[in-house]
């Protein structure tokens, strides 16, 4: 494949370009923002399934000492202050990797360094407008400045509000879940946490919801704190900007803590710097029938949040996006079939089906976790059905999965 055009220089787009380079497939990234770095947002949790991908791309060794490593998240009853459940997030002995909580900016910096060394071009200030023409061998698209580009494949890695997706689904609008994550970062010393208190954790107060505490920075010297807030209706871009800018309102929400929560929670919210507050509205994309232009020539593809936005409850949004890009790069690497229309159609169809099956499982896990973090008016029957067995999620070898399919196809 002679050229892949990637719309979006976020984590998905940058990682896709690196994965394609590893397969000797040239690509160019186009980003609407005027310049780098695109390091908005806080920290992300990387689990073994994604770290295995990053390891095979040469990224893991560069980032593993830049974040906080951990293996599990405890769920503690806020009244009794006892552990009721535990969710694995990693484990070197069991899955090959401990989980890693790392600032998005650190990861982006490493990816940018590696792409620069690889000679991959990133063109900033290029905002995608529309696809002009798609043929059996290539696709041509236009930017808002009127300029045009052509490639053998166009990939939309441009997030939940994807403009590339409009080519496939002109009328689709991401659905707001009615929830937003409100988080802040505070010094670990402020918590005065007991030495035997394992972090990260989620305190659950039956009927009142949950409160998350998660270490950040390499030495764990900072803690993310947060809880989920109900928002009655979706907001416009301007309204969300105003909502996020109202730091005092977000501080008051975080500090509105039921007296039944342990003292460590009350100390955590006692002093919240306004510049450390983050608001994350939870959107989902309806289940899509196609992630590529199957009614044309499949020369336009979407992935990551553009194809399957996953709320962050299980910490799998970016992890699943990394799986998307790595599997796609492996499928595109079969250069002997690069111009075989049947191969392109079959591989993209299988790629989407296999990816969607995993996303569906993650969404079910999300649903169960949300039951613990939100104030509950219903009974707690659903809480008893949670299965935190996550081997299916973390213990996967994508090279083997793709290799097995290629053998069947041949």
GROMACS .gro file of C-alpha atoms in nm:
model
  410
    1UNK     CA    1   0.000   0.000   0.000
    2UNK     CA    2   0.166   0.319  -0.120
    3UNK     CA    3   0.003   0.575   0.111
    4UNK     CA    4  -0.246   0.597   0.397
    5UNK     CA    5  -0.397   0.929   0.498
    6UNK     CA    6  -0.478   0.962   0.869
    7UNK     CA    7  -0.713   1.230   0.996
    8UNK     CA    8  -0.635   1.316   1.359
    9UNK     CA    9  -0.306   1.342   1.551
   10UNK     CA   10  -0.437   1.213   1.882
   11UNK     CA   11  -0.319   0.890   2.041
   12UNK     CA   12  -0.502   0.670   1.788
   13UNK     CA   13  -0.374   0.851   1.481
   14UNK     CA   14  -0.015   0.875   1.603
   15UNK     CA   15  -0.005   0.507   1.703
   16UNK     CA   16  -0.157   0.399   1.373
   17UNK     CA   17   0.113   0.586   1.181
   18UNK     CA   18   0.382   0.416   1.391
   19UNK     CA   19   0.224   0.073   1.340
   20UNK     CA   20   0.201   0.129   0.964
   21UNK     CA   21   0.565   0.241   0.955
   22UNK     CA   22   0.661  -0.086   1.124
   23UNK     CA   23   0.487  -0.265   0.836
   24UNK     CA   24   0.669  -0.044   0.580
   25UNK     CA   25   0.345   0.133   0.485
   26UNK     CA   26   0.387   0.510   0.430
   27UNK     CA   27   0.135   0.742   0.592
   28UNK     CA   28   0.072   1.112   0.648
   29UNK     CA   29  -0.119   1.251   0.946
   30UNK     CA   30  -0.344   1.554   0.902
   31UNK     CA   31  -0.444   1.749   1.214
   32UNK     CA   32  -0.693   2.036   1.233
   33UNK     CA   33  -0.519   2.207   1.525
   34UNK     CA   34  -0.255   2.462   1.426
   35UNK     CA   35   0.042   2.298   1.596
   36UNK     CA   36   0.175   2.045   1.846
   37UNK     CA   37   0.167   1.937   2.120
   38UNK     CA   38  -0.183   1.795   2.131
   39UNK     CA   39  -0.155   1.699   2.496
   40UNK     CA   40  -0.495   1.797   2.627
   41UNK     CA   41  -0.652   1.578   2.893
   42UNK     CA   42  -0.517   1.410   3.202
   43UNK     CA   43  -0.378   1.064   3.262
   44UNK     CA   44  -0.484   0.741   3.094
   45UNK     CA   45  -0.480   0.388   3.232
   46UNK     CA   46  -0.302   0.140   3.006
   47UNK     CA   47  -0.378  -0.227   3.064
   48UNK     CA   48  -0.179  -0.532   2.943
   49UNK     CA   49  -0.373  -0.571   2.617
   50UNK     CA   50  -0.264  -0.222   2.508
   51UNK     CA   51   0.084  -0.239   2.663
   52UNK     CA   52   0.151  -0.555   2.461
   53UNK     CA   53   0.070  -0.358   2.145
   54UNK     CA   54   0.290  -0.067   2.253
   55UNK     CA   55   0.570  -0.308   2.340
   56UNK     CA   56   0.567  -0.456   1.990
   57UNK     CA   57   0.581  -0.105   1.847
   58UNK     CA   58   0.884  -0.018   2.059
   59UNK     CA   59   0.692   0.232   2.272
   60UNK     CA   60   0.660   0.048   2.603
   61UNK     CA   61   1.026   0.064   2.708
   62UNK     CA   62   1.018   0.441   2.653
   63UNK     CA   63   0.710   0.502   2.868
   64UNK     CA   64   0.718   0.240   3.144
   65UNK     CA   65   0.926   0.461   3.374
   66UNK     CA   66   0.717   0.772   3.304
   67UNK     CA   67   0.400   0.661   3.481
   68UNK     CA   68   0.262   0.490   3.791
   69UNK     CA   69   0.242   0.110   3.782
   70UNK     CA   70  -0.028  -0.089   3.961
   71UNK     CA   71  -0.212  -0.420   3.933
   72UNK     CA   72  -0.562  -0.377   4.073
   73UNK     CA   73  -0.839  -0.144   4.183
   74UNK     CA   74  -1.013  -0.215   4.514
   75UNK     CA   75  -1.382  -0.149   4.571
   76UNK     CA   76  -1.438  -0.057   4.935
   77UNK     CA   77  -1.762  -0.016   5.124
   78UNK     CA   78  -1.755   0.346   5.240
   79UNK     CA   79  -1.938   0.271   5.565
   80UNK     CA   80  -1.736  -0.028   5.684
   81UNK     CA   81  -1.418   0.077   5.498
   82UNK     CA   82  -1.361  -0.283   5.393
   83UNK     CA   83  -1.278  -0.430   5.052
   84UNK     CA   84  -1.585  -0.583   4.892
   85UNK     CA   85  -1.451  -0.650   4.542
   86UNK     CA   86  -1.131  -0.622   4.341
   87UNK     CA   87  -1.081  -0.551   3.971
   88UNK     CA   88  -0.755  -0.659   3.811
   89UNK     CA   89  -0.592  -0.403   3.583
   90UNK     CA   90  -0.270  -0.590   3.516
   91UNK     CA   91  -0.006  -0.818   3.661
   92UNK     CA   92   0.339  -0.893   3.522
   93UNK     CA   93   0.334  -1.259   3.628
   94UNK     CA   94  -0.017  -1.326   3.501
   95UNK     CA   95  -0.044  -1.103   3.193
   96UNK     CA   96   0.313  -0.997   3.120
   97UNK     CA   97   0.260  -0.634   3.224
   98UNK     CA   98   0.153  -0.433   3.524
   99UNK     CA   99  -0.099  -0.162   3.443
  100UNK     CA  100   0.041   0.185   3.381
  101UNK     CA  101  -0.123   0.517   3.461
  102UNK     CA  102   0.050   0.783   3.254
  103UNK     CA  103  -0.023   1.139   3.153
  104UNK     CA  104  -0.153   1.165   2.797
  105UNK     CA  105   0.109   1.431   2.724
  106UNK     CA  106   0.394   1.194   2.817
  107UNK     CA  107   0.265   0.930   2.577
  108UNK     CA  108   0.209   1.180   2.297
  109UNK     CA  109   0.561   1.321   2.341
  110UNK     CA  110   0.712   0.973   2.299
  111UNK     CA  111   0.500   0.896   1.992
  112UNK     CA  112   0.592   1.228   1.831
  113UNK     CA  113   0.962   1.162   1.892
  114UNK     CA  114   0.938   0.817   1.736
  115UNK     CA  115   0.741   0.939   1.435
  116UNK     CA  116   0.989   1.219   1.374
  117UNK     CA  117   1.274   0.968   1.384
  118UNK     CA  118   1.081   0.749   1.140
  119UNK     CA  119   1.028   1.037   0.901
  120UNK     CA  120   0.649   1.032   0.926
  121UNK     CA  121   0.497   1.366   0.830
  122UNK     CA  122   0.232   1.542   1.041
  123UNK     CA  123   0.060   1.833   0.870
  124UNK     CA  124  -0.105   2.073   1.116
  125UNK     CA  125  -0.381   2.321   1.041
  126UNK     CA  126  -0.541   2.082   0.791
  127UNK     CA  127  -0.909   2.041   0.879
  128UNK     CA  128  -1.086   1.760   0.693
  129UNK     CA  129  -1.400   1.870   0.507
  130UNK     CA  130  -1.530   1.589   0.284
  131UNK     CA  131  -1.454   1.292   0.063
  132UNK     CA  132  -1.466   1.388  -0.305
  133UNK     CA  133  -1.418   1.056  -0.483
  134UNK     CA  134  -1.359   0.693  -0.400
  135UNK     CA  135  -1.245   0.437  -0.658
  136UNK     CA  136  -1.131   0.076  -0.642
  137UNK     CA  137  -0.772   0.187  -0.583
  138UNK     CA  138  -0.778   0.524  -0.407
  139UNK     CA  139  -0.973   0.798  -0.234
  140UNK     CA  140  -0.956   1.176  -0.275
  141UNK     CA  141  -1.070   1.420  -0.009
  142UNK     CA  142  -1.080   1.793   0.054
  143UNK     CA  143  -0.983   2.015   0.346
  144UNK     CA  144  -1.167   2.326   0.459
  145UNK     CA  145  -0.905   2.546   0.290
  146UNK     CA  146  -0.995   2.389  -0.045
  147UNK     CA  147  -0.677   2.182  -0.079
  148UNK     CA  148  -0.703   1.816  -0.177
  149UNK     CA  149  -0.515   1.495  -0.110
  150UNK     CA  150  -0.528   1.140  -0.248
  151UNK     CA  151  -0.427   0.810  -0.087
  152UNK     CA  152  -0.501   0.441  -0.117
  153UNK     CA  153  -0.678   0.451   0.219
  154UNK     CA  154  -0.821   0.728   0.437
  155UNK     CA  155  -0.852   0.655   0.809
  156UNK     CA  156  -1.062   0.867   1.043
  157UNK     CA  157  -0.890   0.867   1.382
  158UNK     CA  158  -1.058   1.195   1.470
  159UNK     CA  159  -1.249   1.105   1.783
  160UNK     CA  160  -1.604   1.095   1.911
  161UNK     CA  161  -1.717   1.393   1.702
  162UNK     CA  162  -1.548   1.257   1.389
  163UNK     CA  163  -1.589   1.447   1.063
  164UNK     CA  164  -1.469   1.150   0.856
  165UNK     CA  165  -1.754   0.944   1.002
  166UNK     CA  166  -2.002   1.182   0.839
  167UNK     CA  167  -1.903   1.034   0.502
  168UNK     CA  168  -2.029   0.695   0.624
  169UNK     CA  169  -2.313   0.823   0.844
  170UNK     CA  170  -2.415   1.178   0.747
  171UNK     CA  171  -2.693   1.202   1.008
  172UNK     CA  172  -2.527   1.028   1.302
  173UNK     CA  173  -2.488   1.230   1.621
  174UNK     CA  174  -2.304   1.087   1.926
  175UNK     CA  175  -2.546   1.017   2.211
  176UNK     CA  176  -2.485   1.188   2.544
  177UNK     CA  177  -2.524   0.945   2.833
  178UNK     CA  178  -2.637   1.208   3.083
  179UNK     CA  179  -2.316   1.164   3.282
  180UNK     CA  180  -1.991   1.351   3.314
  181UNK     CA  181  -1.680   1.255   3.505
  182UNK     CA  182  -1.561   1.536   3.731
  183UNK     CA  183  -1.202   1.486   3.842
  184UNK     CA  184  -0.920   1.680   4.003
  185UNK     CA  185  -0.559   1.620   4.099
  186UNK     CA  186  -0.438   1.675   4.455
  187UNK     CA  187  -0.112   1.602   4.641
  188UNK     CA  188  -0.100   1.254   4.791
  189UNK     CA  189   0.014   1.402   5.122
  190UNK     CA  190  -0.318   1.583   5.151
  191UNK     CA  191  -0.502   1.252   5.190
  192UNK     CA  192  -0.304   1.142   5.498
  193UNK     CA  193  -0.403   0.792   5.391
  194UNK     CA  194  -0.337   0.497   5.624
  195UNK     CA  195  -0.022   0.312   5.520
  196UNK     CA  196  -0.219  -0.009   5.461
  197UNK     CA  197  -0.478   0.155   5.232
  198UNK     CA  198  -0.428   0.017   4.882
  199UNK     CA  199  -0.460   0.264   4.598
  200UNK     CA  200  -0.617   0.301   4.344
  201UNK     CA  201  -0.962   0.238   4.481
  202UNK     CA  202  -1.328   0.324   4.446
  203UNK     CA  203  -1.526   0.389   4.763
  204UNK     CA  204  -1.888   0.278   4.721
  205UNK     CA  205  -2.160   0.416   4.947
  206UNK     CA  206  -2.480   0.216   4.885
  207UNK     CA  207  -2.749   0.448   4.754
  208UNK     CA  208  -2.507   0.740   4.725
  209UNK     CA  209  -2.262   0.638   4.452
  210UNK     CA  210  -1.886   0.613   4.443
  211UNK     CA  211  -1.566   0.814   4.480
  212UNK     CA  212  -1.246   0.732   4.291
  213UNK     CA  213  -0.890   0.782   4.415
  214UNK     CA  214  -0.603   0.689   4.180
  215UNK     CA  215  -0.229   0.761   4.209
  216UNK     CA  216  -0.053   0.962   3.937
  217UNK     CA  217   0.309   1.055   3.860
  218UNK     CA  218   0.590   0.799   3.865
  219UNK     CA  219   0.624   0.812   4.243
  220UNK     CA  220   0.251   0.833   4.317
  221UNK     CA  221   0.294   1.181   4.462
  222UNK     CA  222  -0.034   1.299   4.311
  223UNK     CA  223  -0.385   1.154   4.329
  224UNK     CA  224  -0.668   1.177   4.083
  225UNK     CA  225  -0.994   1.215   4.272
  226UNK     CA  226  -1.336   1.214   4.116
  227UNK     CA  227  -1.694   1.109   4.089
  228UNK     CA  228  -1.966   1.103   3.826
  229UNK     CA  229  -2.213   1.385   3.785
  230UNK     CA  230  -2.555   1.366   3.626
  231UNK     CA  231  -2.619   1.633   3.362
  232UNK     CA  232  -2.984   1.668   3.267
  233UNK     CA  233  -2.937   1.727   2.895
  234UNK     CA  234  -2.671   1.739   2.628
  235UNK     CA  235  -2.505   2.075   2.593
  236UNK     CA  236  -2.384   2.266   2.291
  237UNK     CA  237  -2.011   2.316   2.241
  238UNK     CA  238  -2.043   2.666   2.388
  239UNK     CA  239  -2.250   2.541   2.684
  240UNK     CA  240  -1.996   2.267   2.760
  241UNK     CA  241  -1.718   2.525   2.748
  242UNK     CA  242  -1.905   2.737   3.002
  243UNK     CA  243  -1.979   2.429   3.216
  244UNK     CA  244  -1.611   2.333   3.219
  245UNK     CA  245  -1.502   2.691   3.287
  246UNK     CA  246  -1.720   2.709   3.598
  247UNK     CA  247  -1.450   2.564   3.823
  248UNK     CA  248  -1.621   2.673   4.142
  249UNK     CA  249  -1.928   2.466   4.056
  250UNK     CA  250  -1.712   2.159   3.992
  251UNK     CA  251  -1.525   2.208   4.320
  252UNK     CA  252  -1.853   2.234   4.510
  253UNK     CA  253  -1.975   1.914   4.344
  254UNK     CA  254  -1.660   1.725   4.440
  255UNK     CA  255  -1.673   1.861   4.794
  256UNK     CA  256  -2.038   1.762   4.839
  257UNK     CA  257  -1.945   1.445   5.023
  258UNK     CA  258  -2.179   1.238   5.236
  259UNK     CA  259  -2.058   1.230   5.599
  260UNK     CA  260  -2.057   0.849   5.581
  261UNK     CA  261  -1.752   0.849   5.352
  262UNK     CA  262  -1.420   0.782   5.532
  263UNK     CA  263  -1.206   1.074   5.646
  264UNK     CA  264  -0.953   1.011   5.370
  265UNK     CA  265  -1.218   1.117   5.116
  266UNK     CA  266  -1.303   1.434   5.309
  267UNK     CA  267  -0.934   1.522   5.328
  268UNK     CA  268  -0.895   1.451   4.956
  269UNK     CA  269  -1.152   1.719   4.866
  270UNK     CA  270  -1.048   1.969   5.135
  271UNK     CA  271  -0.831   2.172   4.898
  272UNK     CA  272  -0.885   2.142   4.521
  273UNK     CA  273  -0.678   2.362   4.287
  274UNK     CA  274  -0.897   2.506   4.011
  275UNK     CA  275  -0.631   2.445   3.747
  276UNK     CA  276  -0.633   2.072   3.825
  277UNK     CA  277  -1.001   2.014   3.748
  278UNK     CA  278  -1.111   1.814   3.445
  279UNK     CA  279  -1.462   1.757   3.308
  280UNK     CA  280  -1.524   1.457   3.084
  281UNK     CA  281  -1.874   1.430   2.930
  282UNK     CA  282  -1.959   1.068   2.851
  283UNK     CA  283  -2.079   1.014   2.495
  284UNK     CA  284  -2.140   0.691   2.310
  285UNK     CA  285  -2.168   0.613   1.941
  286UNK     CA  286  -2.461   0.389   1.845
  287UNK     CA  287  -2.356   0.043   1.727
  288UNK     CA  288  -2.248   0.095   1.367
  289UNK     CA  289  -2.311  -0.155   1.088
  290UNK     CA  290  -1.993  -0.059   0.907
  291UNK     CA  291  -1.661   0.100   1.000
  292UNK     CA  292  -1.561   0.134   0.636
  293UNK     CA  293  -1.727   0.255   0.316
  294UNK     CA  294  -1.862  -0.086   0.220
  295UNK     CA  295  -2.123   0.056  -0.017
  296UNK     CA  296  -1.836   0.214  -0.213
  297UNK     CA  297  -1.486   0.063  -0.232
  298UNK     CA  298  -1.384   0.044   0.138
  299UNK     CA  299  -1.117   0.308   0.093
  300UNK     CA  300  -1.246   0.506   0.393
  301UNK     CA  301  -1.218   0.359   0.744
  302UNK     CA  302  -1.295   0.486   1.095
  303UNK     CA  303  -1.158   0.352   1.423
  304UNK     CA  304  -1.121   0.430   1.793
  305UNK     CA  305  -1.375   0.673   1.936
  306UNK     CA  306  -1.495   0.758   1.586
  307UNK     CA  307  -1.624   0.400   1.551
  308UNK     CA  308  -1.709   0.294   1.907
  309UNK     CA  309  -1.676   0.560   2.176
  310UNK     CA  310  -1.645   0.383   2.512
  311UNK     CA  311  -1.713   0.569   2.839
  312UNK     CA  312  -1.407   0.554   3.067
  313UNK     CA  313  -1.559   0.348   3.350
  314UNK     CA  314  -1.347   0.039   3.278
  315UNK     CA  315  -1.051   0.244   3.160
  316UNK     CA  316  -1.061   0.075   2.818
  317UNK     CA  317  -1.131   0.356   2.569
  318UNK     CA  318  -0.776   0.418   2.451
  319UNK     CA  319  -0.677   0.056   2.513
  320UNK     CA  320  -0.937  -0.065   2.264
  321UNK     CA  321  -0.830   0.204   2.016
  322UNK     CA  322  -0.474   0.071   2.031
  323UNK     CA  323  -0.609  -0.275   1.951
  324UNK     CA  324  -0.798  -0.127   1.654
  325UNK     CA  325  -0.494   0.036   1.499
  326UNK     CA  326  -0.256  -0.254   1.555
  327UNK     CA  327  -0.487  -0.514   1.403
  328UNK     CA  328  -0.558  -0.287   1.107
  329UNK     CA  329  -0.187  -0.236   1.043
  330UNK     CA  330  -0.127  -0.612   1.045
  331UNK     CA  331  -0.406  -0.670   0.796
  332UNK     CA  332  -0.283  -0.394   0.565
  333UNK     CA  333   0.071  -0.535   0.575
  334UNK     CA  334  -0.018  -0.823   0.344
  335UNK     CA  335   0.117  -0.636   0.044
  336UNK     CA  336   0.064  -0.928  -0.192
  337UNK     CA  337  -0.308  -0.861  -0.165
  338UNK     CA  338  -0.300  -0.483  -0.135
  339UNK     CA  339  -0.487  -0.433  -0.464
  340UNK     CA  340  -0.709  -0.737  -0.421
  341UNK     CA  341  -1.057  -0.595  -0.373
  342UNK     CA  342  -1.185  -0.920  -0.223
  343UNK     CA  343  -0.907  -0.924   0.036
  344UNK     CA  344  -0.964  -0.564   0.138
  345UNK     CA  345  -1.338  -0.623   0.176
  346UNK     CA  346  -1.296  -0.950   0.364
  347UNK     CA  347  -1.023  -0.826   0.595
  348UNK     CA  348  -1.204  -0.505   0.690
  349UNK     CA  349  -1.528  -0.696   0.748
  350UNK     CA  350  -1.354  -0.948   0.976
  351UNK     CA  351  -1.158  -0.671   1.150
  352UNK     CA  352  -1.476  -0.485   1.237
  353UNK     CA  353  -1.662  -0.797   1.353
  354UNK     CA  354  -1.379  -0.911   1.580
  355UNK     CA  355  -1.325  -0.563   1.718
  356UNK     CA  356  -1.697  -0.504   1.776
  357UNK     CA  357  -1.725  -0.828   1.973
  358UNK     CA  358  -1.458  -0.709   2.216
  359UNK     CA  359  -1.605  -0.361   2.241
  360UNK     CA  360  -1.943  -0.516   2.329
  361UNK     CA  361  -1.782  -0.707   2.616
  362UNK     CA  362  -1.612  -0.392   2.742
  363UNK     CA  363  -1.940  -0.199   2.732
  364UNK     CA  364  -2.101  -0.467   2.949
  365UNK     CA  365  -1.813  -0.438   3.197
  366UNK     CA  366  -1.859  -0.060   3.194
  367UNK     CA  367  -2.226  -0.097   3.277
  368UNK     CA  368  -2.151  -0.305   3.586
  369UNK     CA  369  -1.883  -0.064   3.708
  370UNK     CA  370  -2.119   0.233   3.666
  371UNK     CA  371  -2.366   0.059   3.898
  372UNK     CA  372  -2.107   0.105   4.172
  373UNK     CA  373  -2.017   0.465   4.104
  374UNK     CA  374  -2.360   0.622   4.065
  375UNK     CA  375  -2.624   0.694   4.326
  376UNK     CA  376  -2.871   0.408   4.305
  377UNK     CA  377  -3.246   0.440   4.341
  378UNK     CA  378  -3.310   0.081   4.234
  379UNK     CA  379  -3.230  -0.233   4.431
  380UNK     CA  380  -2.880  -0.376   4.426
  381UNK     CA  381  -2.955  -0.705   4.250
  382UNK     CA  382  -2.739  -0.602   3.956
  383UNK     CA  383  -2.436  -0.561   4.179
  384UNK     CA  384  -2.435  -0.929   4.266
  385UNK     CA  385  -2.395  -1.032   3.903
  386UNK     CA  386  -2.063  -0.863   3.833
  387UNK     CA  387  -1.785  -1.083   3.701
  388UNK     CA  388  -1.444  -0.921   3.732
  389UNK     CA  389  -1.270  -1.211   3.554
  390UNK     CA  390  -1.077  -1.020   3.288
  391UNK     CA  391  -0.844  -1.276   3.134
  392UNK     CA  392  -1.038  -1.245   2.807
  393UNK     CA  393  -0.956  -0.873   2.806
  394UNK     CA  394  -0.588  -0.865   2.901
  395UNK     CA  395  -0.448  -1.198   2.787
  396UNK     CA  396  -0.475  -1.161   2.409
  397UNK     CA  397  -0.212  -1.190   2.137
  398UNK     CA  398  -0.333  -0.983   1.842
  399UNK     CA  399  -0.053  -1.106   1.613
  400UNK     CA  400  -0.177  -1.460   1.668
  401UNK     CA  401  -0.542  -1.361   1.624
  402UNK     CA  402  -0.472  -1.191   1.291
  403UNK     CA  403  -0.235  -1.468   1.181
  404UNK     CA  404  -0.502  -1.732   1.238
  405UNK     CA  405  -0.751  -1.538   1.028
  406UNK     CA  406  -0.500  -1.491   0.745
  407UNK     CA  407  -0.443  -1.868   0.734
  408UNK     CA  408  -0.817  -1.926   0.707
  409UNK     CA  409  -0.854  -1.661   0.436
  410UNK     CA  410  -0.575  -1.811   0.228
   0.00000   0.00000   0.00000
